[in-house]
Coordinates of C-alpha atoms and ligand atoms in Angstrom, one line a residue:
M1 CA 11.3 -19.2 -5.5
K2 CA 13.2 -16.4 -3.4
I3 CA 11.1 -13.0 -3.0
L4 CA 12.5 -9.7 -1.7
V5 CA 9.5 -7.8 0.2
T6 CA 10.2 -4.7 1.7
G7 CA 8.8 -2.4 3.8
G8 CA 7.3 -6.1 5.0
L9 CA 6.7 -5.1 8.9
G10 CA 4.2 -2.5 7.5
F11 CA 0.1 -3.6 6.9
I12 CA 0.5 -4.9 3.7
G13 CA 3.5 -6.1 3.6
S14 CA 2.8 -8.3 6.9
N15 CA -0.3 -9.4 5.5
F16 CA 1.4 -10.5 2.1
I17 CA 4.3 -11.8 3.2
L18 CA 1.8 -14.4 5.9
K19 CA -0.3 -15.2 3.0
L20 CA 2.5 -16.1 0.9
L21 CA 3.9 -18.5 3.1
R22 CA 0.4 -19.5 3.9
E23 CA -1.0 -20.3 0.7
S24 CA 2.3 -22.1 -0.5
D25 CA 5.3 -23.7 -0.5
D26 CA 6.7 -22.5 -3.0
F27 CA 8.4 -19.4 -1.5
E28 CA 11.4 -18.5 0.4
I29 CA 11.3 -15.1 1.6
V30 CA 13.5 -12.4 2.3
N31 CA 11.8 -8.9 3.5
V32 CA 13.9 -6.1 4.4
D33 CA 12.3 -2.8 6.2
A34 CA 14.0 0.2 8.2
E35 CA 11.8 -0.7 11.4
L36 CA 10.1 3.7 10.4
Y37 CA 6.6 4.6 11.4
G38 CA 3.9 2.3 10.4
A39 CA 6.5 -0.8 11.0
D40 CA 5.9 -3.2 13.9
K41 CA 7.2 -6.4 14.8
R42 CA 4.5 -8.1 16.4
N43 CA 2.8 -8.3 12.7
L44 CA 4.9 -10.9 12.0
S45 CA 6.0 -12.5 14.9
E46 CA 4.5 -15.2 14.3
I47 CA 7.1 -16.2 11.8
K48 CA 10.1 -15.0 13.2
N49 CA 11.1 -18.4 13.6
N50 CA 10.2 -20.4 10.2
K51 CA 12.9 -21.6 8.1
K52 CA 11.9 -20.1 5.0
Y53 CA 11.2 -16.5 6.4
E54 CA 14.6 -14.0 6.8
F55 CA 14.4 -10.3 8.2
V56 CA 16.9 -8.0 7.5
K57 CA 16.9 -4.4 9.4
G58 CA 18.0 -2.1 6.1
N59 CA 16.6 0.7 4.6
I60 CA 15.9 0.3 0.2
T61 CA 17.7 3.4 -0.3
N62 CA 21.2 1.0 0.8
R63 CA 22.6 0.4 -2.8
H64 CA 25.0 -2.3 -1.6
L65 CA 23.1 -3.9 0.7
M66 CA 20.2 -3.2 -1.6
E67 CA 22.7 -5.2 -4.6
E68 CA 23.2 -8.2 -2.4
I69 CA 19.7 -8.3 -1.5
I70 CA 18.4 -8.9 -4.8
S71 CA 21.5 -10.4 -6.4
K72 CA 20.3 -13.8 -4.4
C73 CA 16.0 -13.1 -5.2
D74 CA 14.0 -13.6 -8.2
L75 CA 11.0 -11.4 -7.6
V76 CA 11.0 -7.9 -5.3
V77 CA 7.4 -6.5 -4.7
N78 CA 7.9 -2.7 -3.5
F79 CA 5.6 -1.9 0.2
A80 CA 8.5 0.3 1.8
A81 CA 7.2 3.8 1.7
E82 CA 6.3 7.2 3.9
S83 CA 2.7 6.1 3.7
F84 CA 0.4 8.6 5.8
V85 CA -0.2 11.4 3.8
D86 CA -0.9 14.0 7.1
R87 CA 3.4 13.0 8.4
S88 CA 3.9 14.5 4.6
I89 CA 1.9 17.4 4.6
S90 CA 4.3 18.2 7.9
D91 CA 7.8 16.8 6.8
A92 CA 7.5 15.5 2.9
N93 CA 10.7 14.9 3.1
P94 CA 11.5 11.4 4.5
F95 CA 8.6 10.5 1.7
L96 CA 11.1 12.0 -1.2
V97 CA 13.7 10.0 0.4
S98 CA 11.6 6.1 0.7
N99 CA 9.5 7.2 -2.0
I100 CA 11.4 8.3 -4.6
R101 CA 15.0 8.0 -3.9
G102 CA 14.4 4.3 -2.2
A103 CA 12.1 3.3 -5.6
F104 CA 14.3 3.9 -8.0
T105 CA 17.5 2.9 -6.5
I106 CA 15.4 -0.9 -6.2
L107 CA 14.5 -0.3 -10.0
D108 CA 18.2 0.9 -10.8
I109 CA 19.3 -2.5 -9.5
I110 CA 16.6 -4.9 -10.5
T111 CA 17.4 -3.3 -14.8
K112 CA 21.0 -3.5 -13.5
Q113 CA 19.9 -7.8 -12.2
K114 CA 17.6 -8.3 -14.8
K115 CA 15.1 -9.2 -12.0
R116 CA 11.0 -8.8 -11.5
M117 CA 9.5 -5.8 -9.8
V118 CA 6.5 -5.1 -8.6
Q119 CA 5.8 -1.2 -7.4
I120 CA 2.9 -0.7 -5.1
S121 CA 1.7 2.4 -5.6
T122 CA -2.2 4.1 -4.8
D123 CA -5.3 5.6 -6.3
E124 CA -4.5 8.7 -4.2
V125 CA -1.7 9.6 -7.5
F126 CA -5.1 10.4 -9.7
G127 CA -5.8 13.2 -7.4
S128 CA -9.5 14.2 -6.8
L129 CA -12.4 12.9 -8.9
S130 CA -15.8 15.1 -9.3
S131 CA -17.2 12.2 -11.2
G132 CA -16.1 9.6 -13.1
T133 CA -13.6 6.5 -12.6
A134 CA -10.1 7.2 -13.3
T135 CA -8.6 3.9 -15.5
E136 CA -4.8 3.3 -15.6
E137 CA -4.5 5.5 -18.8
S138 CA -5.8 8.6 -16.6
K139 CA -3.6 11.4 -15.9
L140 CA -0.9 11.7 -12.6
N141 CA -2.7 14.3 -10.7
P142 CA -1.3 14.3 -7.3
S143 CA -2.2 17.2 -4.6
S144 CA -0.1 15.3 -1.8
P145 CA 3.2 15.5 -0.5
Y146 CA 2.7 12.0 -0.5
A147 CA 0.7 11.2 -3.9
A148 CA 3.2 13.3 -5.7
T149 CA 6.4 11.0 -4.6
K150 CA 4.9 8.2 -5.4
A151 CA 3.5 9.6 -8.6
A152 CA 7.1 10.8 -9.2
A153 CA 8.0 6.6 -8.6
E154 CA 5.7 5.8 -11.5
L155 CA 7.5 8.4 -13.7
L156 CA 10.9 7.3 -13.5
I157 CA 9.7 3.4 -13.6
N158 CA 7.5 4.0 -16.7
S159 CA 11.5 6.1 -18.0
Y160 CA 13.2 3.1 -17.6
C161 CA 10.4 0.6 -18.5
V162 CA 11.2 2.8 -21.9
T163 CA 14.5 3.5 -22.0
Y164 CA 15.9 -0.3 -21.0
D165 CA 13.0 -2.2 -20.7
S166 CA 12.5 -2.5 -16.8
D167 CA 10.5 -5.5 -15.7
V168 CA 7.9 -3.8 -13.4
I169 CA 4.4 -3.5 -12.7
I170 CA 2.9 -0.9 -10.9
T171 CA -0.1 -1.7 -8.8
R172 CA -2.4 0.9 -7.2
C173 CA -4.9 0.3 -5.1
T174 CA -7.4 1.8 -3.2
N175 CA -7.6 2.3 0.4
N176 CA -7.4 -0.7 2.4
Y177 CA -8.8 -2.1 5.9
G178 CA -8.0 -5.3 8.1
P179 CA -5.8 -7.4 10.7
R180 CA -2.5 -5.7 11.5
Q181 CA -3.7 -2.1 9.8
F182 CA -1.6 1.4 12.0
P183 CA -3.9 2.2 15.0
E184 CA -4.1 5.8 13.2
K185 CA -6.0 5.0 10.3
L186 CA -9.4 5.6 10.2
I187 CA -10.9 2.5 10.8
P188 CA -8.9 0.7 13.4
K189 CA -9.1 4.0 15.3
T190 CA -13.0 4.8 15.1
I191 CA -13.0 0.9 16.9
I192 CA -10.5 1.6 19.4
L193 CA -11.8 5.4 20.0
A194 CA -15.8 3.5 20.2
N195 CA -14.3 1.2 22.9
Q196 CA -12.9 3.9 24.9
E197 CA -16.2 5.9 24.3
Q198 CA -14.1 8.5 23.6
K199 CA -14.7 11.5 20.3
I200 CA -14.4 9.9 16.6
P201 CA -12.5 13.3 15.0
I202 CA -13.7 13.1 11.1
Y203 CA -11.8 15.5 8.8
G204 CA -14.1 18.5 7.7
K205 CA -18.1 17.5 7.3
G206 CA -17.0 13.9 7.0
Q207 CA -18.6 13.9 3.3
N208 CA -14.4 12.7 1.6
I209 CA -14.8 9.5 -0.4
R210 CA -12.8 6.3 -0.3
D211 CA -13.0 2.9 -1.6
W212 CA -12.3 0.4 -0.1
I213 CA -10.7 -2.8 -0.6
H214 CA -9.9 -5.8 1.9
V215 CA -6.2 -6.4 2.1
D216 CA -6.4 -10.5 1.4
D217 CA -8.1 -9.1 -1.5
H218 CA -5.5 -6.5 -2.0
C219 CA -2.7 -9.3 -1.3
N220 CA -4.4 -11.9 -4.2
G221 CA -4.6 -9.5 -6.7
I222 CA -0.5 -8.4 -6.5
M223 CA 0.4 -12.0 -6.5
S224 CA -1.2 -12.8 -9.6
L225 CA 0.8 -9.0 -11.2
L226 CA 4.2 -10.9 -9.2
L227 CA 4.0 -14.0 -11.1
D228 CA 1.6 -13.1 -14.4
G229 CA 1.5 -9.6 -14.8
K230 CA 2.5 -8.0 -17.9
S231 CA 5.9 -6.3 -17.9
G232 CA 5.7 -2.4 -18.4
Q233 CA 1.9 -1.7 -17.6
S234 CA 0.2 -0.7 -14.9
Y235 CA -2.6 -2.2 -12.9
N236 CA -5.4 -0.6 -10.5
I237 CA -7.1 -2.3 -7.8
S238 CA -10.3 -0.9 -6.3
G239 CA -12.8 -2.8 -4.7
N240 CA -16.0 -1.0 -5.8
N241 CA -16.8 0.2 -2.1
E242 CA -16.8 4.4 -2.5
V243 CA -18.0 5.6 0.5
D244 CA -17.8 8.9 2.9
N245 CA -16.2 9.0 5.9
T246 CA -19.1 9.6 8.0
T247 CA -20.9 6.3 7.2
I248 CA -18.0 4.0 7.5
V249 CA -18.1 5.7 11.1
K250 CA -21.4 6.0 11.9
K251 CA -21.5 2.0 11.0
I252 CA -19.3 1.1 12.6
L253 CA -21.0 3.2 16.3
D254 CA -23.7 0.7 15.2
V255 CA -22.4 -2.5 15.2
M256 CA -20.6 -1.6 18.4
G257 CA -23.4 -0.3 19.9
K258 CA -22.6 3.3 20.3
S259 CA -23.8 6.2 20.3
E260 CA -23.6 8.7 17.0
D261 CA -22.8 11.2 19.4
L262 CA -18.9 10.5 19.7
V263 CA -18.4 11.7 15.6
E264 CA -16.4 15.2 15.9
Y265 CA -16.0 17.7 13.0
V266 CA -12.9 19.0 12.9
E267 CA -10.7 21.3 10.9
D268 CA -10.3 19.9 7.2
R269 CA -6.5 18.9 6.3
P270 CA -4.9 21.1 3.6
G271 CA -5.6 19.7 0.2
H272 CA -8.2 17.2 1.6
D273 CA -8.6 14.8 -2.0
F274 CA -12.8 15.2 -2.2
R275 CA -13.5 12.0 -4.0
Y276 CA -11.1 8.3 -5.1
S277 CA -12.4 6.4 -7.9
M278 CA -10.7 3.8 -9.7
S279 CA -11.8 0.9 -12.3
S280 CA -9.7 -2.5 -12.3
N281 CA -11.8 -3.3 -15.3
K282 CA -8.1 -4.3 -16.1
I283 CA -6.4 -6.3 -13.6
S284 CA -10.1 -8.3 -14.4
K285 CA -10.4 -8.7 -17.4
E286 CA -6.5 -9.7 -18.0
L287 CA -6.4 -11.8 -14.4
S288 CA -9.7 -13.2 -14.0
W289 CA -8.8 -11.1 -10.5
K290 CA -11.7 -9.8 -8.7
P291 CA -12.8 -8.8 -4.8
K292 CA -14.3 -11.8 -2.9
I293 CA -14.2 -10.0 0.3
S294 CA -17.5 -7.5 0.8
F295 CA -17.0 -4.7 3.2
Ligands
LIG1 N1 -2.2 1.4 3.4 C1 -3.4 2.3 2.4 O1 -4.2 1.1 2.6 C2 -2.2 2.4 0.8 C3 -3.5 1.9 -0.1 C4 -2.5 2.2 -1.5 C5 -1.9 1.9 -1.9 N2 -0.9 1.6 -0.5 C6 1.2 1.9 -0.4 O2 0.9 0.4 -0.3 C7 2.6 0.3 0.3 C8 2.6 0.3 2.0 O3 1.2 0.6 2.7 P1 0.7 0.3 4.8 O4 -0.7 0.8 4.8 O5 1.3 -0.8 4.6 O6 2.2 1.2 5.1 P2 3.0 1.3 6.1 O7 3.2 2.5 6.8 O8 1.5 0.3 7.3 O9 4.1 0.7 6.7 C9 5.4 0.9 5.6 C10 6.6 0.1 5.9 O10 7.1 0.1 5.5 C11 9.2 0.7 5.8 N3 9.2 1.8 5.2 C12 9.1 3.0 5.0 N4 10.5 3.2 4.2 C13 11.6 2.6 4.2 C14 13.1 2.5 3.8 N5 13.3 3.8 3.1 N6 13.1 1.5 3.8 C15 13.1 0.3 4.3 N7 12.0 -0.2 5.0 C16 11.3 1.0 4.8 C17 8.2 1.1 7.3 O11 9.2 0.9 8.3 C18 7.0 0.1 7.1 O12 7.5 -1.0 8.1 C19 3.3 1.3 1.0 O13 4.1 1.6 -0.9 C20 1.8 2.5 0.6 O14 2.1 3.5 -0.6 C21 -1.3 1.9 0.8

């Protein structure tokens, strides 16, 4: 079975590709990545000579290229996206291009070629929840330009599923952590700065709450859904680890034996969502998925 993975040089895509190749001989992978922000070739250097892996430097908005590649693949998993919320606040345009136009390009092609696509979306599409937990039926209510582009892609996909019966599954996941994460993200950044005895900036009062899941648990969920998820459905994937930012940073400092004085509270991100929360009951019930790695 040949799987097209887009954005495979990034954090989650690279972990997904390595997992597929490590755990089964059944898969061949084509990775299309434009080497934009978040990409790191070193993430997949260990498989660069693997006969079951092919890298194509290309943009998912390139219709001609994507038509050709998708025609040779059985399934598509679309990780490719501009993924840094702060950058979407400085300039949203690249987010519209990759996250909406790019996702749409793949959607339209897989519909015409009758292939299956998994769209990797995010808990951020539900916006900030002061209480309660989002289910798959909850209202999309994105706050940041990043989240709005991910929600827009979801709406296009839903319209195609209704209109053309496209074979697409949407996954929404909470905050991932694990190997190959970009050093600007909270957990790797804290470790790197603490190691250098440098101040660790935390937005606002550090009370914002995120749910954390190990990237390997996320990839397990995607794999199950790719093979056995119900077409036209969305599935939330969460780790049941809702923690505020200050608690995470202080825990890392404690484990590293560093002083809490390294914490420095800085001006908050505009429109910073206070809390994300999702239930993953649906994927647990339908596919017996559950997170295995404790936070
Ligand atoms: N990191 C998280 O915690 C998290 C949580 C939920 C959902 N997601 C979603 O998972 C996906 C992957 O996230 P990540 O953290 O691995 O991101 P990342 O930024 O590490 O990687 C994204 C990759 O996509 C590539 N890319 C971007 N636009 C492209 C385009 N137009 N054409 C081809 N390649 C392009 C980049 O070059 C990069 O290699 C994204 O869709 C993101 O929205 C991430």
